[in-house]
Amino acid sequence: MFICVFLASSQKIDQKYLTLAEEVGTELAGRGHTLVSGGAKVSCMGAVARATRAGGGRTIGVIPQALVDIEVADEDSDELVVTTDMRERKGVMDARSDAFLVLPGGIGTLEELFEIWTARTIGLHDKPLVLLDPWGVYAPLKTLVERMHEEGFTRPNVFDAISWTTTVEEAFQHLEKRTTHLVPSAEELGEATAG
């Protein structure tokens, strides 16, 4: 399985997040999966790729030319795809992946999470989406989406479209589960176009 991992590229974060990324890479390789990631060699992005390769796994990095130009590309990737911009990068990562795993990260990670989550909620794909959050970084986000749901801003299946986990083992169990396609009703599609 090709698993896309969205995670931090910041170099100002606590070591525990790098360790988590390494654990994910080791587990991913050990289960025989291929990593699809943002193609940078820094921070958690680099840590997950290096750990995957160290465990015998294959890595596909997808990175825009602008980041290659400032020398943050993971040149050791088994395959490094260079895109023209961030939008193309996300499209390639999406197309090359069978499942998505989101670790703690910044606003770029949130953007990637929301794009995949929205697409799954409205039935554009049925690939597993799993959030791995051992320290509750995303707890306020979950509370926010719950409030949005209470106020009628989200579809009823918004939480069916994502699995919230706290351990690497639990995350991979959810990633490897067969999932059901979340087909929205005509009424829900109408709400989506209106909103």
mmCIF file of C-alpha atoms in Angstrom:
data_model
loop_
_atom_site.group_PDB
_atom_site.id
_atom_site.type_symbol
_atom_site.label_atom_id
_atom_site.label_comp_id
_atom_site.label_asym_id
_atom_site.label_seq_id
_atom_site.Cartn_x
_atom_site.Cartn_y
_atom_site.Cartn_z
ATOM 1 C CA MET A 1 0.000 0.000 0.000
ATOM 2 C CA PHE A 2 1.156 3.547 -0.772
ATOM 3 C CA ILE A 3 0.681 5.602 2.393
ATOM 4 C CA CYS A 4 0.889 9.380 2.248
ATOM 5 C CA VAL A 5 2.118 10.918 5.495
ATOM 6 C CA PHE A 6 1.432 14.596 6.178
ATOM 7 C CA LEU A 7 3.614 16.020 8.946
ATOM 8 C CA ALA A 8 5.799 18.892 10.113
ATOM 9 C CA SER A 9 8.729 20.462 8.308
ATOM 10 C CA SER A 10 9.454 22.963 11.103
ATOM 11 C CA GLN A 11 12.850 22.670 12.724
ATOM 12 C CA LYS A 12 11.749 24.367 15.964
ATOM 13 C CA ILE A 13 9.671 21.497 17.356
ATOM 14 C CA ASP A 14 10.247 19.135 20.264
ATOM 15 C CA GLN A 15 12.277 15.973 19.644
ATOM 16 C CA LYS A 16 9.253 13.810 20.525
ATOM 17 C CA TYR A 17 7.636 14.711 17.189
ATOM 18 C CA LEU A 18 10.739 13.611 15.287
ATOM 19 C CA THR A 19 10.775 10.374 17.263
ATOM 20 C CA LEU A 20 7.112 9.790 16.385
ATOM 21 C CA ALA A 21 7.904 10.344 12.691
ATOM 22 C CA GLU A 22 10.746 7.824 12.922
ATOM 23 C CA GLU A 23 8.450 5.277 14.584
ATOM 24 C CA VAL A 24 5.910 5.752 11.801
ATOM 25 C CA GLY A 25 8.587 5.250 9.125
ATOM 26 C CA THR A 26 9.884 2.107 10.825
ATOM 27 C CA GLU A 27 6.368 0.677 11.167
ATOM 28 C CA LEU A 28 5.472 1.589 7.596
ATOM 29 C CA ALA A 29 8.526 -0.226 6.239
ATOM 30 C CA GLY A 30 8.028 -3.184 8.562
ATOM 31 C CA ARG A 31 4.503 -3.682 7.230
ATOM 32 C CA GLY A 32 5.729 -3.609 3.630
ATOM 33 C CA HIS A 33 4.209 -0.275 2.620
ATOM 34 C CA THR A 34 5.630 2.552 0.484
ATOM 35 C CA LEU A 35 5.905 6.077 1.861
ATOM 36 C CA VAL A 36 4.583 9.045 -0.102
ATOM 37 C CA SER A 37 5.642 12.334 1.491
ATOM 38 C CA GLY A 38 6.398 15.981 0.808
ATOM 39 C CA GLY A 39 9.931 15.199 -0.344
ATOM 40 C CA ALA A 40 11.877 17.395 2.066
ATOM 41 C CA LYS A 41 14.858 16.198 4.082
ATOM 42 C CA VAL A 42 14.198 18.453 7.079
ATOM 43 C CA SER A 43 12.388 17.898 10.378
ATOM 44 C CA CYS A 44 9.683 15.217 10.613
ATOM 45 C CA MET A 45 9.421 14.932 6.843
ATOM 46 C CA GLY A 46 13.049 13.873 6.627
ATOM 47 C CA ALA A 47 12.813 11.686 9.730
ATOM 48 C CA VAL A 48 9.919 9.578 8.422
ATOM 49 C CA ALA A 49 11.630 9.063 5.050
ATOM 50 C CA ARG A 50 15.005 8.105 6.530
ATOM 51 C CA ALA A 51 13.371 5.671 8.968
ATOM 52 C CA THR A 52 11.333 4.094 6.167
ATOM 53 C CA ARG A 53 14.443 3.523 4.052
ATOM 54 C CA ALA A 54 16.423 2.282 7.061
ATOM 55 C CA GLY A 55 13.694 -0.332 7.566
ATOM 56 C CA GLY A 56 13.931 -1.465 3.941
ATOM 57 C CA GLY A 57 10.897 0.480 2.712
ATOM 58 C CA ARG A 58 10.546 2.519 -0.464
ATOM 59 C CA THR A 59 10.026 6.303 -0.410
ATOM 60 C CA ILE A 60 8.434 8.646 -2.932
ATOM 61 C CA GLY A 61 9.038 12.337 -2.290
ATOM 62 C CA VAL A 62 6.936 15.000 -4.005
ATOM 63 C CA ILE A 63 8.333 18.518 -3.790
ATOM 64 C CA PRO A 64 7.858 21.815 -5.630
ATOM 65 C CA GLN A 65 10.798 23.262 -7.568
ATOM 66 C CA ALA A 66 10.945 26.284 -5.229
ATOM 67 C CA LEU A 67 11.886 24.006 -2.311
ATOM 68 C CA VAL A 68 14.404 22.097 -4.424
ATOM 69 C CA ASP A 69 16.003 25.469 -5.216
ATOM 70 C CA ILE A 70 16.624 26.183 -1.516
ATOM 71 C CA GLU A 71 18.195 22.731 -1.098
ATOM 72 C CA VAL A 72 15.713 21.024 1.201
ATOM 73 C CA ALA A 73 14.863 18.164 -1.196
ATOM 74 C CA ASP A 74 15.335 14.591 0.020
ATOM 75 C CA GLU A 75 17.727 13.541 -2.737
ATOM 76 C CA ASP A 76 17.938 10.052 -1.196
ATOM 77 C CA SER A 77 14.284 9.327 -2.062
ATOM 78 C CA ASP A 78 13.792 6.221 -4.172
ATOM 79 C CA GLU A 79 11.718 8.469 -6.406
ATOM 80 C CA LEU A 80 11.732 12.267 -6.197
ATOM 81 C CA VAL A 81 8.930 13.974 -8.118
ATOM 82 C CA VAL A 82 9.510 17.696 -8.671
ATOM 83 C CA THR A 83 6.355 19.742 -9.279
ATOM 84 C CA THR A 84 5.831 23.302 -10.483
ATOM 85 C CA ASP A 85 3.983 24.430 -7.344
ATOM 86 C CA MET A 86 2.264 23.394 -4.101
ATOM 87 C CA ARG A 87 -1.094 22.698 -5.758
ATOM 88 C CA GLU A 88 0.443 20.254 -8.206
ATOM 89 C CA ARG A 89 2.411 18.697 -5.347
ATOM 90 C CA LYS A 90 -0.774 17.898 -3.408
ATOM 91 C CA GLY A 91 -2.459 16.517 -6.519
ATOM 92 C CA VAL A 92 0.436 14.157 -7.215
ATOM 93 C CA MET A 93 0.590 13.016 -3.578
ATOM 94 C CA ASP A 94 -3.150 12.356 -3.604
ATOM 95 C CA ALA A 95 -3.031 10.426 -6.889
ATOM 96 C CA ARG A 96 -0.065 8.288 -5.804
ATOM 97 C CA SER A 97 -1.565 7.308 -2.419
ATOM 98 C CA ASP A 98 -3.925 4.582 -1.189
ATOM 99 C CA ALA A 99 -4.292 6.017 2.335
ATOM 100 C CA PHE A 100 -3.417 9.133 4.329
ATOM 101 C CA LEU A 101 -1.826 9.481 7.761
ATOM 102 C CA VAL A 102 -1.670 12.898 9.434
ATOM 103 C CA LEU A 103 0.781 13.617 12.268
ATOM 104 C CA PRO A 104 1.079 16.853 14.257
ATOM 105 C CA GLY A 105 2.153 19.732 12.040
ATOM 106 C CA GLY A 106 1.578 23.351 11.116
ATOM 107 C CA ILE A 107 -0.813 25.160 8.813
ATOM 108 C CA GLY A 108 0.494 23.329 5.738
ATOM 109 C CA THR A 109 -0.350 20.022 7.394
ATOM 110 C CA LEU A 110 -3.781 21.371 8.334
ATOM 111 C CA GLU A 111 -4.398 22.429 4.731
ATOM 112 C CA GLU A 112 -3.525 18.926 3.501
ATOM 113 C CA LEU A 113 -5.709 17.338 6.184
ATOM 114 C CA PHE A 114 -8.728 19.484 5.335
ATOM 115 C CA GLU A 115 -8.439 18.911 1.603
ATOM 116 C CA ILE A 116 -8.363 15.111 1.962
ATOM 117 C CA TRP A 117 -10.992 15.126 4.735
ATOM 118 C CA THR A 118 -13.375 17.306 2.697
ATOM 119 C CA ALA A 119 -12.951 15.158 -0.418
ATOM 120 C CA ARG A 120 -13.655 11.990 1.552
ATOM 121 C CA THR A 121 -16.672 13.504 3.296
ATOM 122 C CA ILE A 122 -18.313 14.400 -0.027
ATOM 123 C CA GLY A 123 -17.508 11.016 -1.573
ATOM 124 C CA LEU A 124 -14.719 11.994 -3.968
ATOM 125 C CA HIS A 125 -12.538 9.178 -2.616
ATOM 126 C CA ASP A 126 -12.773 6.345 -0.099
ATOM 127 C CA LYS A 127 -9.117 6.143 0.914
ATOM 128 C CA PRO A 128 -8.549 5.757 4.654
ATOM 129 C CA LEU A 129 -7.741 8.999 6.490
ATOM 130 C CA VAL A 130 -6.135 8.604 9.905
ATOM 131 C CA LEU A 131 -4.965 11.265 12.324
ATOM 132 C CA LEU A 132 -2.232 10.203 14.773
ATOM 133 C CA ASP A 133 -2.135 12.559 17.747
ATOM 134 C CA PRO A 134 -0.522 11.125 20.900
ATOM 135 C CA TRP A 135 -0.286 14.491 22.695
ATOM 136 C CA GLY A 136 -3.613 16.096 21.833
ATOM 137 C CA VAL A 137 -2.276 18.770 19.476
ATOM 138 C CA TYR A 138 -5.427 18.402 17.375
ATOM 139 C CA ALA A 139 -7.866 18.251 20.318
ATOM 140 C CA PRO A 140 -8.979 21.894 19.817
ATOM 141 C CA LEU A 141 -9.552 21.140 16.126
ATOM 142 C CA LYS A 142 -11.787 18.195 16.991
ATOM 143 C CA THR A 143 -13.730 20.416 19.406
ATOM 144 C CA LEU A 144 -14.072 23.075 16.707
ATOM 145 C CA VAL A 145 -15.384 20.604 14.115
ATOM 146 C CA GLU A 146 -17.791 19.148 16.687
ATOM 147 C CA ARG A 147 -19.136 22.680 17.262
ATOM 148 C CA MET A 148 -19.403 23.283 13.517
ATOM 149 C CA HIS A 149 -21.304 19.998 13.254
ATOM 150 C CA GLU A 150 -23.688 21.019 16.057
ATOM 151 C CA GLU A 151 -24.347 24.283 14.224
ATOM 152 C CA GLY A 152 -25.120 22.443 10.972
ATOM 153 C CA PHE A 153 -22.022 23.498 9.021
ATOM 154 C CA THR A 154 -20.795 19.954 8.334
ATOM 155 C CA ARG A 155 -22.288 16.786 6.958
ATOM 156 C CA PRO A 156 -23.449 14.067 9.345
ATOM 157 C CA ASN A 157 -20.603 11.793 8.175
ATOM 158 C CA VAL A 158 -17.803 14.256 8.931
ATOM 159 C CA PHE A 159 -16.409 12.064 11.718
ATOM 160 C CA ASP A 160 -17.035 8.830 9.800
ATOM 161 C CA ALA A 161 -14.545 10.102 7.223
ATOM 162 C CA ILE A 162 -11.582 10.203 9.630
ATOM 163 C CA SER A 163 -10.090 8.011 12.360
ATOM 164 C CA TRP A 164 -8.545 9.727 15.397
ATOM 165 C CA THR A 165 -5.767 7.641 16.971
ATOM 166 C CA THR A 166 -3.112 8.036 19.653
ATOM 167 C CA THR A 167 -0.651 5.188 18.943
ATOM 168 C CA VAL A 168 1.308 4.091 15.887
ATOM 169 C CA GLU A 169 -0.143 0.570 16.117
ATOM 170 C CA GLU A 170 -3.711 1.871 16.259
ATOM 171 C CA ALA A 171 -3.061 4.226 13.341
ATOM 172 C CA PHE A 172 -1.829 1.413 11.097
ATOM 173 C CA GLN A 173 -4.743 -0.818 12.063
ATOM 174 C CA HIS A 174 -7.080 1.893 10.773
ATOM 175 C CA LEU A 175 -4.996 2.548 7.654
ATOM 176 C CA GLU A 176 -5.091 -1.125 6.702
ATOM 177 C CA LYS A 177 -8.828 -1.599 7.295
ATOM 178 C CA ARG A 178 -11.096 -1.870 4.286
ATOM 179 C CA THR A 179 -13.275 1.193 4.192
ATOM 180 C CA THR A 180 -16.723 1.891 2.890
ATOM 181 C CA HIS A 181 -17.318 4.579 0.324
ATOM 182 C CA LEU A 182 -19.032 7.539 1.945
ATOM 183 C CA VAL A 183 -21.628 8.378 -0.674
ATOM 184 C CA PRO A 184 -23.365 11.676 0.121
ATOM 185 C CA SER A 185 -27.105 12.042 -0.347
ATOM 186 C CA ALA A 186 -28.544 14.442 -2.942
ATOM 187 C CA GLU A 187 -29.581 16.699 -0.061
ATOM 188 C CA GLU A 188 -26.041 16.758 1.309
ATOM 189 C CA LEU A 189 -24.623 17.507 -2.135
ATOM 190 C CA GLY A 190 -27.018 20.423 -2.388
ATOM 191 C CA GLU A 191 -25.776 21.739 0.953
ATOM 192 C CA ALA A 192 -22.188 21.425 -0.249
ATOM 193 C CA THR A 193 -22.809 23.506 -3.328
ATOM 194 C CA ALA A 194 -24.630 26.097 -1.267
ATOM 195 C CA GLY A 195 -21.857 26.288 1.363
#
